[in-house]
Amino acid sequence: MKDLIHPRLSSEKKNPVFGGYFYNPTKGSLKLDQVIDEILAYIESETDNFYDIIIGCDSSSEKVPNFPVAIVVLKMGEGGRFFLKKISYKNRKFHSWRERILEEVLLSCKLALLFKEKLEKRIESKDKNYNYRFCYIHADIGENGGTKDMIKEVVGLIRGNGFEPKIKPEAYVASSVADRYA
């Protein structure tokens, strides 16, 4: 059904979140399967804690911008870890901030769908209980400024892919973590 909603989200060849590496300040470059291993090891290290997994993206303001998309794992009340992948399109220009914002959200949704599928398969194979939640995508839009006109569109796009949106000021994965690497 997701293919009917957004065909761009499921095409592996055209999906820039497939392949490549994520960056983590402690572990360096990791493939997505290694990111999942690190996240599960982190959750397993203190099973009494609750963990929140969140995805968000930002972009630089050039005509050919970078899109850092981040996976953040928060150990509630105790900090967390992040994994970041920079995506850029050499032959594609973004002529407006609106195009960039929509691409940020699409990349977040693409990664979230792929990550959720792989994470759930890995957890199923381990036959353990993990105390975590993965339901939020952070979007770099808010009630103030020009992006306020995009809230319904962005919220609908995120919800249409099975996730709950958070916008600024609650969208810290997009507006702080990913923004730092834009």
C-alpha positions in Angstrom: 0.0 0.0 0.0 2.9 2.4 0.7 4.0 1.9 -2.9 0.6 3.4 -4.0 1.1 6.4 -1.7 4.6 7.4 -2.7 6.3 5.2 -5.3 9.6 7.1 -4.8 9.9 5.6 -1.3 10.2 2.0 -2.4 12.4 2.1 -5.5 15.7 0.7 -4.3 17.7 1.9 -7.3 16.5 5.5 -7.1 16.5 5.6 -3.3 19.6 7.5 -2.1 19.3 6.1 1.5 20.2 2.7 0.2 23.9 1.9 0.2 26.7 4.2 1.3 27.7 5.0 4.8 26.5 6.7 8.0 28.8 8.7 10.2 29.0 8.4 13.9 31.5 10.5 15.9 32.6 7.4 18.0 32.4 4.6 15.5 33.2 6.4 12.2 31.7 5.1 8.9 29.0 2.4 9.2 26.7 0.7 6.8 23.0 0.7 7.7 23.1 -2.9 9.0 26.1 -1.9 11.3 24.1 1.1 12.5 21.3 -1.2 13.5 23.8 -3.5 15.3 25.1 -0.5 17.2 21.7 0.7 18.1 20.6 -2.7 19.4 23.8 -3.1 21.4 23.2 0.3 22.9 19.6 -0.7 23.9 20.8 -4.0 25.2 23.5 -2.4 27.4 20.9 -1.0 29.8 17.6 -2.8 29.3 15.9 -1.0 32.2 16.0 2.3 30.3 13.5 3.4 27.6 14.9 4.4 24.2 13.4 6.7 21.5 14.6 6.3 17.9 13.9 9.4 15.7 14.8 10.3 12.2 15.1 13.8 10.7 16.8 15.7 7.9 17.9 19.2 7.1 19.6 20.8 4.1 22.1 23.5 3.2 20.8 26.5 1.2 22.8 26.2 -2.0 21.2 25.4 -5.3 22.9 22.0 -5.1 22.4 21.3 -1.3 23.6 18.6 1.0 20.9 16.7 2.9 22.2 15.3 6.2 19.7 12.7 7.3 20.0 11.6 10.9 19.0 8.6 13.0 19.0 9.5 16.7 18.7 7.1 19.6 17.8 8.8 22.9 18.2 7.0 26.2 15.4 8.8 28.0 16.9 11.3 30.4 20.5 10.3 29.8 21.5 11.6 26.3 21.9 9.5 23.2 23.8 8.7 20.0 23.3 9.7 16.4 24.2 8.3 13.0 24.2 10.7 10.0 24.3 10.2 6.2 24.9 13.1 3.9 23.0 12.9 0.6 23.6 15.1 -2.4 22.4 15.1 -5.9 25.1 16.1 -8.4 22.7 16.6 -11.4 19.7 18.0 -9.6 19.1 21.6 -8.6 16.6 22.8 -6.0 15.3 26.2 -7.0 13.3 27.0 -3.9 13.4 26.3 -0.2 10.0 24.6 -0.6 11.6 21.9 -2.9 14.4 21.4 -0.3 12.0 21.0 2.6 9.9 18.4 0.7 13.1 16.5 -0.2 14.2 16.6 3.4 10.8 15.0 4.4 10.9 12.5 1.6 14.5 11.4 2.6 13.4 11.1 6.2 10.4 8.9 5.2 12.5 6.8 2.9 15.1 6.1 5.6 12.4 5.6 8.2 10.6 2.9 6.2 13.8 1.1 5.3 15.2 1.4 8.8 12.0 0.2 10.4 11.8 -2.9 8.2 15.4 -3.9 8.8 15.2 -3.1 12.6 12.0 -5.2 13.0 13.5 -8.1 11.1 16.7 -8.0 13.2 14.8 -7.8 16.5 12.5 -10.7 15.4 15.6 -12.8 14.7 17.1 -12.1 18.1 13.9 -13.1 20.0 14.5 -10.5 22.8 12.4 -7.7 24.2 13.6 -4.2 23.5 12.3 -1.2 25.4 12.1 1.4 22.6 9.8 3.4 20.5 10.3 4.3 16.8 7.4 6.4 15.6 8.6 10.0 15.1 10.0 11.9 12.1 11.3 15.4 12.8 10.7 18.0 10.1 12.5 21.3 9.9 9.3 23.4 9.7 7.4 25.4 12.2 4.6 27.8 13.0 7.0 30.8 12.5 8.4 31.8 9.2 7.7 30.8 5.6 7.5 27.1 6.4 4.2 27.5 8.3 2.3 27.2 5.0 3.8 23.7 4.5 2.7 22.2 7.9 -0.4 20.4 6.6 1.4 19.0 3.6 4.5 17.8 5.5 2.4 16.4 8.4 0.2 14.5 5.9 3.3 13.1 4.0 4.8 11.8 7.3 1.5 10.4 8.6 0.8 8.9 5.2 4.0 6.8 5.6 3.0 5.5 9.1 5.0 7.9 11.3 4.1 10.8 13.6 5.5 14.2 12.7 7.2 16.6 15.1 7.8 20.2 14.0 9.9 23.0 15.5 10.5 23.7 18.3 10.1 19.9 19.0 12.0 18.8 15.9 15.5 18.8 17.3 16.8 15.9 15.2 16.2 18.0 12.1 16.8 21.5 13.4 19.8 20.7 15.7 21.5 17.4 14.9 21.1 17.3 11.1 21.4 21.1 10.9 24.9 20.9 12.4 26.1 18.9 9.4 24.1 20.8 6.7 
